[in-house]
XYZ file of C-alpha atoms in Angstrom:
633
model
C -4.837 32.470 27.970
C -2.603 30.254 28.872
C -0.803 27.830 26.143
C -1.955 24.596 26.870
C -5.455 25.901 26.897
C -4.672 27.624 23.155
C -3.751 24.672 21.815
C -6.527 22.458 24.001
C -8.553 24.991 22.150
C -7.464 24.813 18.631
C -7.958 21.368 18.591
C -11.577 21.136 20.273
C -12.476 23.539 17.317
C -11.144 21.354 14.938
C -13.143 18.736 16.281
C -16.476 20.061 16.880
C -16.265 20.942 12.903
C -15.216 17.961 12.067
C -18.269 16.363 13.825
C -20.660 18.801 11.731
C -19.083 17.845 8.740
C -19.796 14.554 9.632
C -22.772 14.850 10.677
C -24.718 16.595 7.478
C -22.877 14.333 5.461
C -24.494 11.170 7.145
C -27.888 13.067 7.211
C -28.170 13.338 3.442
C -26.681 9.855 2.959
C -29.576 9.084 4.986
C -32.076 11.174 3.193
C -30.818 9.316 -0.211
C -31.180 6.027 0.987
C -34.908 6.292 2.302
C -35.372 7.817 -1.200
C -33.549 4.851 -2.844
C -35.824 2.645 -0.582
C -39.139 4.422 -1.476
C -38.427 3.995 -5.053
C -37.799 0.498 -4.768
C -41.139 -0.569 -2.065
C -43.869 1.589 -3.240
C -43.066 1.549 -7.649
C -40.625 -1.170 -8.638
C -42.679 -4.243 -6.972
C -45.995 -2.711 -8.664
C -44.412 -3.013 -12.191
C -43.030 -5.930 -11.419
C -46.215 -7.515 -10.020
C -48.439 -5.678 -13.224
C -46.070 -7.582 -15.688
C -46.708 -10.721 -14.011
C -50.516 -10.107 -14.068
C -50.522 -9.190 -17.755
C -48.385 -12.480 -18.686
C -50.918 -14.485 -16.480
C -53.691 -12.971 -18.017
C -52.232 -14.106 -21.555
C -51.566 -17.112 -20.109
C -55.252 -17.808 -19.058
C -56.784 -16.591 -21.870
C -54.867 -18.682 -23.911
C -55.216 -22.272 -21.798
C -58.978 -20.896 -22.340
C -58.964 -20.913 -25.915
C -57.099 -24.750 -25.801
C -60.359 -26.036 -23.808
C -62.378 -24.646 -26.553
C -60.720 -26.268 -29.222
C -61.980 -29.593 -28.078
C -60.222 -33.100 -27.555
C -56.685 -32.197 -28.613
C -55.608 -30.993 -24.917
C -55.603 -32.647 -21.537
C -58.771 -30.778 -19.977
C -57.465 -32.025 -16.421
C -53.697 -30.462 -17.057
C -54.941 -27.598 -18.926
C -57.221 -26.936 -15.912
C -54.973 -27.166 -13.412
C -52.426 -24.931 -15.273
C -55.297 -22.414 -15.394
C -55.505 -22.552 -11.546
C -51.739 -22.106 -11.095
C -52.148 -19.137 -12.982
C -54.895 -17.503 -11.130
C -53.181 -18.156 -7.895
C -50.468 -15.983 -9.487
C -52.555 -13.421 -10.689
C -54.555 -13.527 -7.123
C -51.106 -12.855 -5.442
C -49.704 -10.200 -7.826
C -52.928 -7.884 -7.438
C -52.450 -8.269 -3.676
C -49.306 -6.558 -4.199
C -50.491 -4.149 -6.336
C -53.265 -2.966 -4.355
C -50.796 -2.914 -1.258
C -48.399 -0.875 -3.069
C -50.491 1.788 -4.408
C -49.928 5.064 -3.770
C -51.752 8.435 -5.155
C -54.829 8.177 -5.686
C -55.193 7.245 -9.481
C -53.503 4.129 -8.799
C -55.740 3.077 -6.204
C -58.896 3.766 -8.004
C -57.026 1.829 -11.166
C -56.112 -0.954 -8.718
C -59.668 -1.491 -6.979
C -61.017 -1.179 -10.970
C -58.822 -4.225 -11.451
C -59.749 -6.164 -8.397
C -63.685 -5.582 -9.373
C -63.222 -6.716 -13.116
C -61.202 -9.811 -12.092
C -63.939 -10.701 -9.521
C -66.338 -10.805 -12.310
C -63.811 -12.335 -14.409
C -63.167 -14.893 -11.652
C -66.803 -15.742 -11.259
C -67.367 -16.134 -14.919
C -64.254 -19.054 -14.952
C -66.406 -20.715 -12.638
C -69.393 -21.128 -14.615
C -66.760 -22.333 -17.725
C -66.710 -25.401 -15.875
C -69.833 -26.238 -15.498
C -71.669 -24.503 -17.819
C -72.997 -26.536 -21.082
C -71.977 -24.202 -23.949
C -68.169 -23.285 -22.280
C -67.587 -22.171 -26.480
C -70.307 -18.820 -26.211
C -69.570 -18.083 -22.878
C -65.519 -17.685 -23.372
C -65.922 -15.447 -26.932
C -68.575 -13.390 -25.982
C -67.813 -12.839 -22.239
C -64.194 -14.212 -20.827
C -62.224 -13.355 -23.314
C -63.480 -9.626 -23.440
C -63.044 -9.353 -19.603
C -59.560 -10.697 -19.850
C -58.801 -8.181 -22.533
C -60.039 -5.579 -20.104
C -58.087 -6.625 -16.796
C -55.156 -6.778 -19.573
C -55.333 -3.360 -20.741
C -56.262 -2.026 -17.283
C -52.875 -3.612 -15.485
C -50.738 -1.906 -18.625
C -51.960 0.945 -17.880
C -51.096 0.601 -14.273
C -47.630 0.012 -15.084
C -47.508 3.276 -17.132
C -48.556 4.945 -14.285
C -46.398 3.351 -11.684
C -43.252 4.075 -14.802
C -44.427 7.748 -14.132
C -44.180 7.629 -10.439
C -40.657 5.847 -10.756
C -39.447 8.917 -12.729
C -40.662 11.371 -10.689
C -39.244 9.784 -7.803
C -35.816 9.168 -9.456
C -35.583 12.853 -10.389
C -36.632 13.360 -7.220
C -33.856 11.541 -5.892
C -31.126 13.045 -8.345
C -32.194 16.605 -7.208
C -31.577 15.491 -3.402
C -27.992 13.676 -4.307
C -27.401 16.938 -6.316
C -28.413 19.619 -3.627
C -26.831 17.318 -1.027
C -23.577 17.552 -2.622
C -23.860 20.884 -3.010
C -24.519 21.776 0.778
C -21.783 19.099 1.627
C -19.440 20.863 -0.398
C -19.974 24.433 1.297
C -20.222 22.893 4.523
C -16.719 21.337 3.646
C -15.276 24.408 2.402
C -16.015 26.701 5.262
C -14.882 23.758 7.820
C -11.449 23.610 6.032
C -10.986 27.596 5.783
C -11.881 27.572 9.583
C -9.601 24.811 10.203
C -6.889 26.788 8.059
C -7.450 29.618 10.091
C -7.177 28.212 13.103
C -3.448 25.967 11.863
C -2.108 29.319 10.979
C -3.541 31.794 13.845
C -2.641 29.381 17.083
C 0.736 28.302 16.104
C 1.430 32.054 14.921
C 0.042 33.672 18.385
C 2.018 30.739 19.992
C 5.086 31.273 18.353
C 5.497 35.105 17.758
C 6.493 35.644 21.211
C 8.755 32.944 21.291
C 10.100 34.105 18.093
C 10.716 37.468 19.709
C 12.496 36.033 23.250
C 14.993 34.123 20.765
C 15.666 36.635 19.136
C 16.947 38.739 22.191
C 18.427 35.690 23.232
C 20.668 35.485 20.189
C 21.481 39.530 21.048
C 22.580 38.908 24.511
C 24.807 36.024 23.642
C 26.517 38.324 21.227
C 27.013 40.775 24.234
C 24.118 43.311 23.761
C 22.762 42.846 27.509
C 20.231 46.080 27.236
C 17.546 43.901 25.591
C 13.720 43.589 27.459
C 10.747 41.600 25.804
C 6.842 42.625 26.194
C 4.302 39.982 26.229
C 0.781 41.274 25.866
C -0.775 37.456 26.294
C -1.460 35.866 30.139
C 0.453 32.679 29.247
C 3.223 30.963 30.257
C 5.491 32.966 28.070
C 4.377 36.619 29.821
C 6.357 34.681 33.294
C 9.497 33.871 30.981
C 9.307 37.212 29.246
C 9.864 38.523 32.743
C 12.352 36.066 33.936
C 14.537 37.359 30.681
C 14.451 40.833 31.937
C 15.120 40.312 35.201
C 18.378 38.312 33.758
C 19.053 41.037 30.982
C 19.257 43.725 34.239
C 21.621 41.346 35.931
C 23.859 40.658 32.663
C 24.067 44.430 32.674
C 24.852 44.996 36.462
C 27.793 41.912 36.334
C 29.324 43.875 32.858
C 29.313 47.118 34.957
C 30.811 45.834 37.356
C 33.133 43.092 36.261
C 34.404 43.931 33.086
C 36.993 45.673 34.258
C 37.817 42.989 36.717
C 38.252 40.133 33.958
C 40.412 42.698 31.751
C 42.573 43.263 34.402
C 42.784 39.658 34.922
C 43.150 38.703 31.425
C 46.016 41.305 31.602
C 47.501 39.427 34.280
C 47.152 36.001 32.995
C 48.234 37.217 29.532
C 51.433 38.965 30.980
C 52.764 36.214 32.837
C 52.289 33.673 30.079
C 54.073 36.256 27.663
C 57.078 36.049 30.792
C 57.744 32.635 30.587
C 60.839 32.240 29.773
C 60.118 28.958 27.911
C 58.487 29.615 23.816
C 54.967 29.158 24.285
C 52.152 29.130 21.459
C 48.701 28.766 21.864
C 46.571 27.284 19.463
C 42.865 26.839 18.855
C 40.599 24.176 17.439
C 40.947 25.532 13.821
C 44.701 25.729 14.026
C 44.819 29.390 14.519
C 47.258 31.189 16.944
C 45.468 33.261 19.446
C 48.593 33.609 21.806
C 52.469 33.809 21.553
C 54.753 34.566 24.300
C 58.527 37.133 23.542
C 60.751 33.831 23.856
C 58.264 32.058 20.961
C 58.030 34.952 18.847
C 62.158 35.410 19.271
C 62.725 31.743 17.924
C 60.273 32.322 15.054
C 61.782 35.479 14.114
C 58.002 37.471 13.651
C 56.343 39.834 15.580
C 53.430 39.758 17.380
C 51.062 40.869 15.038
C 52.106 38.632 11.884
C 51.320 35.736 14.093
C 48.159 36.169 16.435
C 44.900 35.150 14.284
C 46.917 33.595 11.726
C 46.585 29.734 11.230
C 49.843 27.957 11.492
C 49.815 25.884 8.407
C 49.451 28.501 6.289
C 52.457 30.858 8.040
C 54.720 27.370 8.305
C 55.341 27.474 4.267
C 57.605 30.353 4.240
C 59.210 29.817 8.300
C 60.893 26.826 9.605
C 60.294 26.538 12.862
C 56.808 26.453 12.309
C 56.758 24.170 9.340
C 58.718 21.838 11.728
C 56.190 22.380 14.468
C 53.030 21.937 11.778
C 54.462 18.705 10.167
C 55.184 17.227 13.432
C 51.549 18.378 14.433
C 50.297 17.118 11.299
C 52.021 13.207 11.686
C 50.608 13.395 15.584
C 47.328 13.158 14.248
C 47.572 10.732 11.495
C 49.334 8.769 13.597
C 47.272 9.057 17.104
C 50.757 8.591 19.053
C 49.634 10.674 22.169
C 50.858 9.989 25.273
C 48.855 10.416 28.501
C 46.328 13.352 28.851
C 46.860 14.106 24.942
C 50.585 15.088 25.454
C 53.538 14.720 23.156
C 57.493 15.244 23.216
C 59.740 15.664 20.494
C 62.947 17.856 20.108
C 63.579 21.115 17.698
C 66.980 22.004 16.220
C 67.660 26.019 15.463
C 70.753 27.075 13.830
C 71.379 30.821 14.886
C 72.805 33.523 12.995
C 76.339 33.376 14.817
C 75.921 29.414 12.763
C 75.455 27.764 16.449
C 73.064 25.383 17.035
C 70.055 25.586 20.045
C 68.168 22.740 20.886
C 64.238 23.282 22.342
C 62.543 19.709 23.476
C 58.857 20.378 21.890
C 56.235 19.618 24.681
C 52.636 19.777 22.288
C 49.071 19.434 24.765
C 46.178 18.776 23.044
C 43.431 20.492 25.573
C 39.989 19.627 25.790
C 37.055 21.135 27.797
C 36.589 20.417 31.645
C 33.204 19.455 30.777
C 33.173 15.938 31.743
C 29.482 15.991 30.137
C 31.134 16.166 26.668
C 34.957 16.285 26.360
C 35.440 18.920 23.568
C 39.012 19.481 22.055
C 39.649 23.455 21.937
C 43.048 23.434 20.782
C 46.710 22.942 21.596
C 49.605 23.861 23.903
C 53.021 24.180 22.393
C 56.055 24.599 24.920
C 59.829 25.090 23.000
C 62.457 24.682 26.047
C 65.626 25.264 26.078
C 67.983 22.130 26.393
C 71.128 23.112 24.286
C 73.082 22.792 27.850
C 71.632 19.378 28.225
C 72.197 18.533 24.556
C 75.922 19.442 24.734
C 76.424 17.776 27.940
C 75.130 14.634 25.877
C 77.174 15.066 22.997
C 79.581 15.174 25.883
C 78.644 11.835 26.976
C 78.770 10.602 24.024
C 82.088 11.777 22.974
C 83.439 10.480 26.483
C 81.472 6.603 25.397
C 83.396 6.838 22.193
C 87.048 8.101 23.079
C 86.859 5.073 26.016
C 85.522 2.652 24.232
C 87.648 3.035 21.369
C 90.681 3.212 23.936
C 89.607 -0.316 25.536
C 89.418 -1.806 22.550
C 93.283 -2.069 21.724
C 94.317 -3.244 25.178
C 90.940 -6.010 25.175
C 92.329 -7.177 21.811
C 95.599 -7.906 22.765
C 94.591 -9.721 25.853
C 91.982 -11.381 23.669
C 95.210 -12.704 21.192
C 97.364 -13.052 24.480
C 94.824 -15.559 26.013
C 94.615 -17.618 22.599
C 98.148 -18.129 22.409
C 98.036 -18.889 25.985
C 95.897 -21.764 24.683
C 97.729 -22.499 21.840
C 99.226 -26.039 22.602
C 102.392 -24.881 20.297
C 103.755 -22.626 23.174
C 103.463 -25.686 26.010
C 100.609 -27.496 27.429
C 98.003 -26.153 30.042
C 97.265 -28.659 33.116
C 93.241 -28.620 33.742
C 92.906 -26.365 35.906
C 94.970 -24.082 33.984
C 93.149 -24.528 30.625
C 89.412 -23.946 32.496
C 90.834 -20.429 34.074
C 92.287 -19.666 30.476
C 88.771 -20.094 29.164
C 86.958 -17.992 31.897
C 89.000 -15.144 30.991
C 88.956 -15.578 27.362
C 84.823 -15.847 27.627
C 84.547 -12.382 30.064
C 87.218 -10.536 27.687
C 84.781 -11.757 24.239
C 82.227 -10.353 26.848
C 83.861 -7.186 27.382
C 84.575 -6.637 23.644
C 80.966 -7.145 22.757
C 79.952 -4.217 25.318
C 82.858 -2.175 23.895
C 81.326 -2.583 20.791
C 78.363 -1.818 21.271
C 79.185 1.750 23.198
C 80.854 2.158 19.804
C 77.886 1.548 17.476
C 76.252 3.498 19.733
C 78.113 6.519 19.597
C 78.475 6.346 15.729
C 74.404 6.558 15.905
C 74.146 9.324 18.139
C 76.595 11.620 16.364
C 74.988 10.331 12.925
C 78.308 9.055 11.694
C 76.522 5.779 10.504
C 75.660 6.282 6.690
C 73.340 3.766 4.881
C 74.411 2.251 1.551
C 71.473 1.284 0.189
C 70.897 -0.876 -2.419
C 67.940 -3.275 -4.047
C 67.875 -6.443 -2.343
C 65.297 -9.310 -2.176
C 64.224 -9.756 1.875
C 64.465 -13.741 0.940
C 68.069 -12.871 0.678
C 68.490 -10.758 2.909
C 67.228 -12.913 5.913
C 69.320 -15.585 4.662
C 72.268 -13.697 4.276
C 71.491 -12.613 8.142
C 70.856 -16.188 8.939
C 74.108 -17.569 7.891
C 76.319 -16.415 11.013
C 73.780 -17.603 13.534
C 72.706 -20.875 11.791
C 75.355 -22.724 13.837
C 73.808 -21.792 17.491
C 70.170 -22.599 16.029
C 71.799 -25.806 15.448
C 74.273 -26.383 19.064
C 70.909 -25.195 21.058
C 68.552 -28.171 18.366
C 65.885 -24.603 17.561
C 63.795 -25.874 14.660
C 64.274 -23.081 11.981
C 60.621 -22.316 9.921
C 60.567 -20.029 7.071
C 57.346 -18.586 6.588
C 58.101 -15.980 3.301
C 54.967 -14.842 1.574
C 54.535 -14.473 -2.224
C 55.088 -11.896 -4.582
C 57.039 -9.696 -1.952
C 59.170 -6.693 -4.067
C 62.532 -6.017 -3.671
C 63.442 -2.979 -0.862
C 65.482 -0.601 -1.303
C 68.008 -0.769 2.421
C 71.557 -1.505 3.373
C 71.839 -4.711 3.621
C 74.528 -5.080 5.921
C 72.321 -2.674 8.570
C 69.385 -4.677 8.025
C 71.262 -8.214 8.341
C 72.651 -6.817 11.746
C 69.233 -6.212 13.265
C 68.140 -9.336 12.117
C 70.977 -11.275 13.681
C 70.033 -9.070 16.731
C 66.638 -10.360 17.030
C 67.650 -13.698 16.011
C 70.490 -13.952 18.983
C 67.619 -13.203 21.337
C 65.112 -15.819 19.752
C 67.916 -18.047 20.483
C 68.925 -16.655 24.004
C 64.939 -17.299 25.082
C 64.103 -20.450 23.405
C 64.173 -23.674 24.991
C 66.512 -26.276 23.420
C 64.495 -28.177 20.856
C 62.257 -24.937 20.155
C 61.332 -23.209 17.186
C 61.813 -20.064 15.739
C 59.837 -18.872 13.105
C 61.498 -16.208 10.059
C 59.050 -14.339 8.309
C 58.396 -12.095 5.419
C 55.036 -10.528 3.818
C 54.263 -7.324 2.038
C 51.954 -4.881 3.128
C 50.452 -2.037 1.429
C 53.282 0.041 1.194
C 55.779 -1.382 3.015
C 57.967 -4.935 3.723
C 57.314 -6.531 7.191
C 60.298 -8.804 8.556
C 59.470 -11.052 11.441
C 61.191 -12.999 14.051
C 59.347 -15.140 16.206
C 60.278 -17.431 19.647
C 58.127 -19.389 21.843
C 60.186 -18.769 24.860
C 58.779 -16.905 28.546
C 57.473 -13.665 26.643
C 57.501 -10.183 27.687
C 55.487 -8.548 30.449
C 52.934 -5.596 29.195
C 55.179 -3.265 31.227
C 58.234 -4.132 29.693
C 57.070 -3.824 26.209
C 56.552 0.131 26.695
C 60.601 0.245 27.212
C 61.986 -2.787 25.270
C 63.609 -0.054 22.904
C 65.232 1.977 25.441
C 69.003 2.554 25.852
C 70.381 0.177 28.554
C 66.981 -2.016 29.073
C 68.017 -5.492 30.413
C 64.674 -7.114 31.106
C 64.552 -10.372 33.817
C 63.834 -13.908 32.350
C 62.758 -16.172 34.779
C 64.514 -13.762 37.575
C 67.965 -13.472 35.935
C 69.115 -10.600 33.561
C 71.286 -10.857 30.632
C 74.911 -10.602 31.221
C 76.289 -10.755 27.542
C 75.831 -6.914 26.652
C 74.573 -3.576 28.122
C 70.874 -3.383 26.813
C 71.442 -1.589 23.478
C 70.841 -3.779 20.825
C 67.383 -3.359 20.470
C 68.062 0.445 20.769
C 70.470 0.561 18.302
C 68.362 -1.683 16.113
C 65.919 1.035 16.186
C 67.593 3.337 14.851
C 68.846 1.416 11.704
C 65.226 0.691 11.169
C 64.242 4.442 11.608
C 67.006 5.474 9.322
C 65.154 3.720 6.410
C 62.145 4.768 7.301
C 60.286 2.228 8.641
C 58.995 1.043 12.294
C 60.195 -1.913 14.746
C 58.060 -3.332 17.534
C 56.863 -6.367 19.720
C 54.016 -8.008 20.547
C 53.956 -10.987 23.192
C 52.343 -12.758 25.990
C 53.759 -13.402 29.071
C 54.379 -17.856 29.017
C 53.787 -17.915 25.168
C 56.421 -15.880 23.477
C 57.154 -12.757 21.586
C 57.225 -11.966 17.863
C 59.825 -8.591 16.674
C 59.212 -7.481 13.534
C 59.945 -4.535 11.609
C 58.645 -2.730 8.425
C 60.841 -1.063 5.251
C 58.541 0.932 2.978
C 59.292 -0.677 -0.566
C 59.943 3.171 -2.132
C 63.635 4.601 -0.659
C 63.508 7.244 1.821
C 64.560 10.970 1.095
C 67.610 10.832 3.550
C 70.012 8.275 3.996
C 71.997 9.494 7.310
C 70.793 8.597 10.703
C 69.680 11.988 12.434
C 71.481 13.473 15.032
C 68.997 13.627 17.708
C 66.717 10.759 16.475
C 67.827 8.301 19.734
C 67.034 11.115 22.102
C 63.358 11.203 20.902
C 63.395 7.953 22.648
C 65.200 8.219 26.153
C-alpha cells in the first residue's frame, strides 16, 4: 500500500468513528428529549388543569353558599363570577380528558365529565328554581364535593404517572451515558491504535534507510535496506542499493587514485620553498610544509592536529602569528578576497635576523549557494634580501641627507647676508632673484628634513618621552607656530574641545608635530577667509584629536593611500611642491608609536576632517618599531 493511501486511510477511519460517536450520542439526546416532552404533554398539563378544577370547584361552591345567604351580595356579580368560573372549569376538563392516558385515568376523567354534567344541570335549576336554599345543601353542594374529591384523585394519579415517567427518563439518561461512554472508549482506543500503528509502519522503514544513510556517510558503503511494504519507500529502498553498489565500485576503484593524488598535492605543498601552514575552521593545523616547520623549530607531528593558540604559548613564531590572527578578527581589516599582509621578524641562532612578509587567506567554500569559511592560509616568505636592501636605502636617505644639510645651511646663511642691507644694497632685480633662491633652498631644507625624520623612523631611532599632558594644551601648544599663517591667509580658527576629556599620557613634542602637520595642510587647502575647525572629545578608551578644513576634499581613491610614503595628491590639477609626500607618513607612525590610529574622512567639494586617537592608558613600548612603516608601503 502505498503511503498516501496509509495515511488517506488512517484518517477516513478516524472519521467514520468519529461519525458513530456522533451519531449514538445525538440518538439518545434524542430519545431524552421526546421523554422530557412526554412528561411534560401527557402529565404536567393534567395536574395543572386538575388544580385549577379543584380551586374552581371551591370557588363555585363558595359564590353558591353567598347567594344563599340572602341580600348581603350582589346576586348579578356573584352570578356572573359563578359563570367565569364554570367556563374555567369547562376548559380545564377539556384538557384533562385530552390528556389522559392509561386507562384509569380515562375512566376517572369521563366519571368527572358525567358528575359535572349533572352538576351543571342542577346550577341551572338554582336559578330558577323557588327554594335555591334546599336544592344547594342537599344536592349542589354534595355533587361539588364529589367532582372535588374525584379531580384530587386524578392528580394523584397523574403524580404517579409523572414518577414513573421521570424514573423512566433517569434510567434512559443513565443507560445512555453508559453506552456513550463505551462507545467513546473503544472509538478512542481505535483511534490510538491507529495514531501509533500508521505513523510507526510509515516511519520504521524510513527510520531504517537513515540509518544506513548515516553509515555510508561515515564510509561503510556495504549497506542494503529491505522493504517488505509496496509503497513509495520499497522504490527508494532500491534506489539506495543501487547507490550503495556504486559507492562501493567508485572506492574500489578510486581510492587509490585520490591517495595517490593527495600524495601528490601534499608533496608539492610540503616543497614549497615558502613556510606554509594550513589551518581549519576551529584553528587547528591539518598541514605544515619543511620550510614552516624549520622556522617554528617542531616537527611534524607536534604540530598537525594541534590548535595553534594553544601551541603559540610556549613558541614565538606562532604566538606572533596567533595574536596577529587574533587582532585580524577583532578588527575585520581584510583586504580583498579575505587576504592580509603583515611582516615576521626571526632572530637565528648565529644572533642574525630573517625577515618573512606574513601573507594570511581566510578561505571559504566555492559554494556560491552558501559561502562557508573552512579555515586559513598562512604563507611566511622570505624577504631578509629585500629588508636589507631597505635598510640599505635607508641608510643611503640618511648619510645624504644629513650630508646636504651642511652645504644647504650655509647657502641658506650666505643668501641672508646677501640680503642683509649692512653688506651693500641689492638693486630690484637683484633683491627678487635673492629671494627665489632663498625660498627653493628653505624648500630644499624642508625635504632634507624630512628624508631625515624619515630615516630616524625607519631604523626606530625616534624614542618617545612621554609624559601627562592635557590635549587642550597640547593643541595649543601645536597651534602657536602656525597661528601666524591662519592669520596672513584670514582662516577663522574654531575650537570645538569637549568636556571632561582626561589627561594622555604622549610626547608632546611628537604629538604637537603631527598636529602642526595637519594644520599646515588645513591651511595649504583652505580658501582665504575659511575656517578650520580644532577639535577634541573622549571616547571610550581613547582621546580623539581633530583637524578639520572646508577646502576641495579628497577623492575616495586617494583616501586608500593618503598615508603612503611619497603620496602627493592633485588639488585642483596641481601637486604640492613644498615637500616629498611624507608628512602624513611620518605622522603615522608617531601616532602608531603611542598606540593609537590616524585617518580621514572627506568629500570631494566639501572638505576633509584628519583626526587621530591616543588611548588615555600608556602603551607597553615606547620606541617606534623597526619595520612598522613597511607594514604600510
Amino acid at each position: 500500500m502505498k503511503i498516501k493511501t496509509q495515511i488517506f486511510s488512517g484518517f477516513l477511519l478516524i472519521l467514520l468513528l468519529t461519525l458513530v460517536l456522533a451519531g449514538v450520542t445525538i440518538y439518545y439526546l434524542s430519545n431524552l428529549g421526546n421523554a422530557s416532552n412526554k412528561i411534560l404533554e401527557d402529565n404536567y398539563r393534567s395536574i395543572k388543569a386538575s388544580e385549577r378544577m379543584v380551586v374552581s370547584l371551591a370557588k363555585m361552591d363558595q359564590i353558591l353558599s353567598k347567594i344563599c345567604l340572602g341580600s348581603n351580595y350582589n346576586d348579578s356579580t356573584l352570578t356572573a363570577i359563578l359563570e367565569n368560573e364554570r367556563n374555567i372549569l369547562e376548559t380545564n376538563l377539556v384538557v384533562c380528558l385530552n390528556n389522559a392516558g392509561n386507562e384509569a385515568e380515562k375512566d376517572l376523567a369521563s366519571q368527572i365529565e358525567g358528575e359535572y354534567v349533572k352538576y351543571k344541570s342542577n346550577l341551572s335549576t338554582f336559578r330558577n328554581t323557588t327554594d335555591p336554599v334546599g336544592l344547594y345543601f342537599t344536592v349542589l353542594q354534595r355533587q361539588n364535593e364529589t367532582i372535588r374529591e374525584n379531580t384530587v384523585q386524578l392528580a394523584a394519579i397523574n403524580h404517579q404517572d409523572l414518577t414513573a415517567k421521570d424514573e423512566f427518563a433517569q434510567s434512559l439518561y443513565f443507560r445512555s451515558k453508559i453506552y456513550v461512554f463505551l462507545i467513546m472508549t473503544l472509538v478512542l482506543l481505535i483511534v490510538g491504535w491507529a495514531v501509533y500503528q500508521v505513523p510507526h509502519e510509515i516511519a520504521k522503514p524510513i527510520s531504517d534507510i537513515t540509518e544506513k544513510i548515516r553509515r555510508i556517510s561515515q564510509g561503510e558503503y556495504q549497506q542494503q535496506i529491505t522493504v517488505q511494504s509496496q509503497s513509495e519507500l520499497r522504490e527508494l529502498a532500491r534506489a539506495f542499493n543501487v547507490m550503495s553498489i556504486k559507492l562501493q565500485e567508485f572506492e574500489k576503484l578510486g581510492i587509490e587514485k585520490v591517495q595517490a593524488q593527495k600524495s601528490r598535492m601534499e608533496s608539492i605543498i610540503k616543497s614549497i620553498h615558502d613556510g606554509l601552514i594550513i589551518l581549519d575552521e576551529k584553528g587547528e593545523i591539518i598541514l605544515v610544509n619543511s620550510t614552516a616547520q624549520h622556522l617554528i623549530n617542531l616537527p611534524e607531528q607536534k604540530l598537525i592536529g594541534h590548535k595553534m593558540e594553544k601551541l603559540s604559548h610556549n613558541n614565538d613564531v606562532l604566538g606572533e602569528i596567533s595574536t596577529t590572527l587574533i587582532d585580524q578578527e577583532k578588527s575585520q581589516e581584510w583586504g580583498q578576497n579575505g587576504q592580509r599582509h603583515g611582516f615576521l621578524k626571526i632572530v637565528n641562532n648565529d644572533e642574525k635576523s630573517s625577515f618573512f612578509a606574513k601573507d594570511i587567506v581566510k578561505v571559504y567554500s566555492s559554494d556560491e549557494t552558501e559561502r562557508k569559511f573552512i579555515g586559513h592560509i598562512i604563507t611566511l616568505k622570505d624577504i631578509t634580501s629585500f629588508k636589507e636592501s631597505d635598510e640599505a636605502k635607508t641608510n643611503f636617505i640618511a648619510v645624504v641627507s644629513h650630508e646636504l644639510k651642511t652645504p644647504l645651511s650655509a647657502l641658506n646663511m650666505s643668501l641672508m647676508l646677501l640680503r642683509d642691507k649692512r653688506f651693500g644694497e641689492l638693486n630690484e632685480e637683484q633683491s627678487k632673484i635673492a629671494t627665489s633662491m632663498k625660498r627653493e633652498v628653505q624648500r630644499l631644507v624642508n625635504m632634507v628634513t624630512e628624508l631625515l625624520d624619515l630615516s630616524k623612523v625607519e631604523n626606530g631611532k625616534i624614542s618617545l618621552d612621554e609624559r601627562p599632558v592635557s590635549p587642550e594644551i597640547l593643541v595649543d601648544y601645536a597651534l602657536a607656530p602656525v597661528e601666524a599663517k591662519f592669520n596672513d591667509k584670514g582662516i577663522e580658527i574654531v575650537k570645538d574641545f569637549g568636556s571632561g576629556i582626561p589627561e594622555v599620557y604622549v610626547d608632546p613634542e611628537k604629538i604637537s608635530w603631527v598636529l602642526i602637520n595637519l594644520m599646515t595642510n588645513a591651511i595649504r587647502y583652505s580658501q582665504e577667509g575659511g575656517q578650520v575647525i580644532l577639535s577634541t572629545r573622549k571616547l571610550e578608551h581613547e582621546v580623539e584629536f581633530g583637524v578639520e578644513d572646508f577646502g576641495p576634499g579628497i577623492a575616495q581613491g586617494d583616501i586608500k593611500r593618503i598615508f603612503n610614503k611619497f603620496v602627493q595628491l592633485q588639488v585642483n590639477g596641481k601637486k604640492n611642491k613644498n615637500g616629498l609626500g611624507l608628512g602624513l607618513a611620518i605622522s603615522k607612525e608617531v601616532v602608531d608609536a603611542h598606540g593609537g590610529e590616524i585617518a580621514v574622512t572627506s568629500k570631494p567639494g566639501q572638505g576633509s576632517r584628519f583626526y587621530f586617537r591616543i588611548p588615555i592608558e600608556p602603551v607597553a613600548e615606547a620606541i617606534v618599531p623597526e619595520n612598522s612603516l613597511h607594514s604600510n608601503a
